[in-house]
Short mmCIF file of C-alpha atoms in Angstrom, two decimals:
data_model
loop_
_atom_site.label_atom_id
_atom_site.label_comp_id
_atom_site.label_asym_id
_atom_site.label_seq_id
_atom_site.Cartn_x
_atom_site.Cartn_y
_atom_site.Cartn_z
CA MET A 1 117.91 108.70 99.95
CA ASP A 2 115.30 108.07 97.28
CA GLU A 3 115.93 106.94 93.71
CA LYS A 4 115.54 110.44 92.21
CA THR A 5 118.04 111.92 94.64
CA LEU A 6 120.50 109.11 93.95
CA THR A 7 120.27 109.70 90.20
CA GLN A 8 120.89 113.41 90.65
CA LEU A 9 123.89 112.71 92.86
CA LEU A 10 125.44 110.37 90.29
CA LYS A 11 124.97 113.00 87.57
CA GLN A 12 126.69 115.58 89.77
CA VAL A 13 129.64 113.24 90.28
CA LYS A 14 129.83 112.58 86.54
CA GLY A 15 129.74 116.32 85.80
CA GLY A 16 132.43 117.08 88.36
CA LYS A 17 130.14 119.15 90.59
CA VAL A 18 130.48 116.71 93.50
CA SER A 19 133.64 114.82 94.41
CA VAL A 20 133.69 111.06 94.85
CA ASP A 21 134.52 111.49 98.55
CA GLU A 22 131.53 113.80 99.06
CA ALA A 23 129.26 111.36 97.25
CA VAL A 24 130.47 108.47 99.40
CA HIS A 25 129.73 110.51 102.51
CA GLN A 26 126.16 111.18 101.31
CA LEU A 27 125.67 107.52 100.50
CA LYS A 28 126.99 106.20 103.80
CA ASP A 29 123.54 105.16 105.06
CA LEU A 30 122.07 104.17 101.68
CA PRO A 31 121.79 100.40 102.31
CA PHE A 32 120.22 100.76 105.76
CA ALA A 33 119.55 103.03 108.73
CA GLU A 34 120.78 101.59 112.03
CA LEU A 35 118.41 102.50 114.86
CA GLY A 36 119.62 99.97 117.44
CA TYR A 37 116.28 98.18 117.75
CA ALA A 38 115.82 98.11 113.96
CA THR A 39 117.97 98.14 110.84
CA VAL A 40 115.75 99.88 108.30
CA ASP A 41 116.38 98.72 104.74
CA THR A 42 116.53 102.11 103.03
CA HIS A 43 117.94 100.52 99.87
CA ARG A 44 114.88 98.37 99.18
CA SER A 45 113.02 100.97 97.13
CA LEU A 46 115.99 101.26 94.78
CA ARG A 47 116.39 97.56 94.06
CA PHE A 48 112.79 96.45 94.51
CA GLY A 49 110.61 99.38 93.51
CA PHE A 50 108.89 99.82 96.89
CA PRO A 51 110.25 100.69 100.35
CA GLU A 52 110.35 98.38 103.34
CA VAL A 53 106.91 97.73 104.82
CA VAL A 54 106.55 97.83 108.61
CA MET A 55 104.61 95.27 110.64
CA GLY A 56 103.02 97.40 113.33
CA GLU A 57 101.34 94.94 115.68
CA PRO A 58 104.29 93.72 117.79
CA LYS A 59 106.20 97.02 117.89
CA THR A 60 106.07 99.76 120.51
CA VAL A 61 104.98 103.31 119.70
CA GLU A 62 108.56 104.55 120.17
CA GLN A 63 109.90 101.92 117.76
CA LEU A 64 107.28 102.77 115.16
CA LEU A 65 107.97 106.49 115.41
CA GLY A 66 111.67 105.85 114.89
CA ILE A 67 111.25 103.49 111.93
CA VAL A 68 108.63 105.61 110.19
CA GLY A 69 110.74 108.70 110.85
CA ALA A 70 113.73 107.09 109.13
CA LEU A 71 111.62 106.37 106.04
CA VAL A 72 110.01 109.82 105.99
CA GLU A 73 113.41 111.51 106.34
CA ARG A 74 114.49 109.71 103.18
CA LYS A 75 111.30 110.69 101.35
CA GLN A 76 110.08 107.10 101.07
CA THR A 77 106.47 105.93 101.04
CA VAL A 78 105.41 104.52 104.41
CA LEU A 79 103.14 101.50 104.83
CA VAL A 80 102.52 100.11 108.31
CA THR A 81 100.33 97.00 108.52
CA ARG A 82 98.44 95.38 111.42
CA LEU A 83 98.41 98.62 113.35
CA GLN A 84 96.29 99.12 116.48
CA PRO A 85 94.24 102.37 116.78
CA ASP A 86 96.22 103.76 119.72
CA LYS A 87 99.50 103.37 117.85
CA ALA A 88 97.90 104.90 114.76
CA GLU A 89 96.95 107.98 116.80
CA ALA A 90 100.58 108.44 117.80
CA LEU A 91 101.77 108.15 114.19
CA LEU A 92 99.13 110.59 112.95
CA ALA A 93 100.11 113.09 115.62
CA ARG A 94 103.75 112.99 114.46
CA PHE A 95 103.03 112.54 110.74
CA PRO A 96 99.69 114.29 110.04
CA LYS A 97 99.98 113.78 106.27
CA GLY A 98 99.50 110.06 106.77
CA GLU A 99 96.19 108.18 106.74
CA TYR A 100 94.94 105.40 108.96
CA HIS A 101 92.49 102.86 107.52
CA ALA A 102 90.83 101.21 110.51
CA VAL A 103 89.20 98.27 108.70
CA ALA A 104 92.47 97.23 107.07
CA ARG A 105 94.55 98.34 110.09
CA ILE A 106 96.97 100.15 107.76
CA PHE A 107 98.81 103.45 108.13
CA HIS A 108 99.86 104.93 104.79
CA LEU A 109 101.94 108.01 104.10
CA LYS A 110 102.36 108.55 100.38
CA GLN A 111 105.55 110.09 99.04
CA GLY A 112 106.30 110.10 95.32
CA LYS A 113 104.35 108.54 92.47
CA ARG A 114 104.27 104.83 91.77
CA ARG A 115 102.74 103.06 88.84
CA ALA A 116 101.36 99.58 88.51
CA GLY A 117 98.53 97.97 86.57
CA GLN A 118 95.02 96.88 87.51
CA VAL A 119 94.25 94.45 90.32
CA ALA A 120 90.88 92.91 91.21
CA ILE A 121 90.23 92.14 94.88
CA VAL A 122 87.53 89.49 95.18
CA THR A 123 85.94 88.27 98.42
CA ALA A 124 83.69 85.33 99.17
CA GLY A 125 81.80 87.20 101.87
CA THR A 126 81.51 90.48 103.73
CA SER A 127 83.34 88.93 106.69
CA ASP A 128 86.45 88.64 104.51
CA ILE A 129 86.60 92.39 103.82
CA PRO A 130 89.16 93.33 106.55
CA VAL A 131 91.74 91.02 104.94
CA ALA A 132 90.65 92.12 101.47
CA GLU A 133 91.07 95.78 102.36
CA GLU A 134 94.58 95.07 103.58
CA ALA A 135 95.28 93.61 100.14
CA ALA A 136 93.54 96.46 98.32
CA LEU A 137 95.30 99.27 100.18
CA THR A 138 98.66 97.55 99.79
CA ALA A 139 98.17 97.25 96.03
CA GLU A 140 97.03 100.88 95.82
CA ALA A 141 100.08 102.03 97.79
CA MET A 142 102.20 100.33 95.14
CA GLY A 143 100.42 102.29 92.42
CA ALA A 144 97.84 99.77 91.26
CA THR A 145 94.29 100.61 90.26
CA VAL A 146 92.08 98.37 92.38
CA ARG A 147 88.65 96.99 91.52
CA ARG A 148 86.77 95.69 94.54
CA VAL A 149 84.46 92.75 93.85
CA TYR A 150 83.04 91.87 97.27
CA ASP A 151 80.62 89.21 98.55
CA VAL A 152 80.46 86.96 95.48
CA GLY A 153 81.05 83.57 97.12
CA VAL A 154 80.14 80.15 95.74
CA ALA A 155 76.94 79.91 97.80
CA GLY A 156 75.47 82.38 95.30
CA ILE A 157 77.77 81.94 92.34
CA HIS A 158 75.54 83.94 89.98
CA ARG A 159 76.85 87.04 91.77
CA LEU A 160 80.36 86.21 90.58
CA LEU A 161 79.42 85.29 87.03
CA ARG A 162 77.97 88.70 86.25
CA ARG A 163 81.31 90.31 87.21
CA ARG A 164 83.61 87.87 85.44
CA GLU A 165 84.59 90.31 82.68
CA GLU A 166 85.40 92.99 85.23
CA ILE A 167 87.92 90.64 86.86
CA GLN A 168 89.26 89.37 83.53
CA ASP A 169 90.10 92.94 82.45
CA CYS A 170 92.63 93.24 85.28
CA HIS A 171 96.26 92.12 85.20
CA ALA A 172 95.90 90.02 88.36
CA ALA A 173 93.29 89.09 90.95
CA VAL A 174 93.44 88.53 94.70
CA VAL A 175 90.77 86.13 95.92
CA VAL A 176 90.05 86.30 99.65
CA ALA A 177 87.91 83.54 101.15
CA GLY A 178 87.32 81.70 104.40
CA MET A 179 85.03 78.74 105.10
CA GLU A 180 86.14 76.03 102.63
CA GLY A 181 88.02 78.48 100.38
CA ALA A 182 86.53 77.22 97.11
CA LEU A 183 86.21 80.66 95.52
CA ALA A 184 89.86 80.80 94.46
CA SER A 185 89.50 77.72 92.25
CA VAL A 186 86.25 79.02 90.76
CA VAL A 187 87.76 82.39 89.88
CA GLY A 188 90.88 80.68 88.56
CA GLY A 189 88.74 78.59 86.24
CA LEU A 190 86.78 81.58 84.96
CA VAL A 191 89.58 84.04 84.14
CA GLY A 192 92.87 83.84 82.29
CA ILE A 193 94.98 85.98 84.63
CA PRO A 194 97.17 85.18 87.65
CA VAL A 195 95.12 84.62 90.81
CA VAL A 196 96.60 85.11 94.27
CA ALA A 197 94.53 83.19 96.81
CA VAL A 198 94.31 84.44 100.40
CA PRO A 199 92.67 82.04 102.88
CA THR A 200 91.05 83.69 105.87
CA SER A 201 90.33 82.46 109.38
CA VAL A 202 86.63 83.21 108.86
CA GLY A 203 84.50 80.11 109.40
CA TYR A 204 83.06 77.62 111.85
CA GLY A 205 84.91 74.97 113.87
CA ALA A 206 86.08 72.69 111.05
CA ASN A 207 87.52 75.71 109.25
CA LEU A 208 90.32 75.32 111.81
CA LYS A 209 91.04 79.06 111.82
CA GLY A 210 91.77 79.10 108.11
CA VAL A 211 93.60 75.80 107.71
CA SER A 212 90.73 74.22 105.76
CA ALA A 213 90.59 77.15 103.33
CA LEU A 214 94.38 77.08 102.99
CA LEU A 215 94.44 73.38 102.11
CA THR A 216 91.63 73.80 99.58
CA MET A 217 93.50 76.62 97.86
CA VAL A 218 96.85 74.80 97.89
CA ASN A 219 95.13 71.78 96.28
CA SER A 220 93.40 73.89 93.61
CA CYS A 221 93.18 72.28 90.20
CA ALA A 222 93.19 75.74 88.58
CA SER A 223 96.77 76.11 87.38
CA ASN A 224 96.80 79.92 87.56
CA VAL A 225 96.28 80.02 91.35
CA ALA A 226 99.09 80.73 93.82
CA VAL A 227 98.50 80.87 97.59
CA VAL A 228 99.77 83.05 100.45
CA ASN A 229 99.42 82.49 104.18
CA ILE A 230 96.21 82.66 106.24
CA ASP A 231 94.86 86.22 106.61
CA ASN A 232 97.87 87.57 104.70
CA GLY A 233 96.09 90.29 102.75
CA PHE A 234 99.30 92.31 102.61
CA GLY A 235 101.19 89.50 100.89
CA GLY A 236 98.38 88.91 98.41
CA GLY A 237 98.04 92.57 97.49
CA PHE A 238 101.79 93.09 97.24
CA TYR A 239 102.34 90.11 94.95
CA ALA A 240 99.39 90.97 92.71
CA ALA A 241 100.63 94.56 92.37
CA LEU A 242 104.06 93.29 91.32
CA ILE A 243 102.43 91.12 88.66
CA SER A 244 100.31 94.02 87.45
CA ARG A 245 103.35 96.28 87.23
CA THR A 246 105.12 93.80 84.98
CA GLN A 247 102.07 93.14 82.83
CA GLY A 248 101.30 96.86 82.57
CA ARG A 249 104.76 97.55 81.13
CA ARG A 250 104.16 94.97 78.43
#
């Protein structure tokens, strides 16, 4: 049950059109949907503003069809991350209104309208784009307007400087960088908005599959920088969209 339906039900109870017992029966699966292999948190959109997001990579096709079906049945937006192409084909066959974004490995089925503010997605290099697109599509699914500022790393910092105002105009920025991960600190020092740093596993041997970038970002001297896990574009985009939603209301 979505938020709109819940509100209508409560009004019907208040007006005497629906009994309390009938309302309780309709609300019996509101907190979750028990599927055996998954307990889908159907209440999350009501208390959090966005439905449960599904991690697709370790799940079987049958599990994904069941979980996505439970969300669709309740008219909730569907976002499946880290989804392989073959599993995406199965979801698209069952839910043709959805979209699969191969670069970001995201399946998105939009239901309802969501509003958030403006989020800038900034990458150090082109190789960071898959993680950046995961962040961008996540933020867009949450209703944010996304500005993509790609390939502006510190090796050619003049590329970033000419787009500083574009980033500053947003409510939050997600900075995605591999190698040594210095871009997050640079952006943090140039703009006065929250910066969510996403280290990537892009880099040569001493990058240690993203550990070097992670440590650089965690040790940032820019006080407006917060850090999520390696290659966690979803987490970066989600958090930035939440920030933008709050700032947009102000």
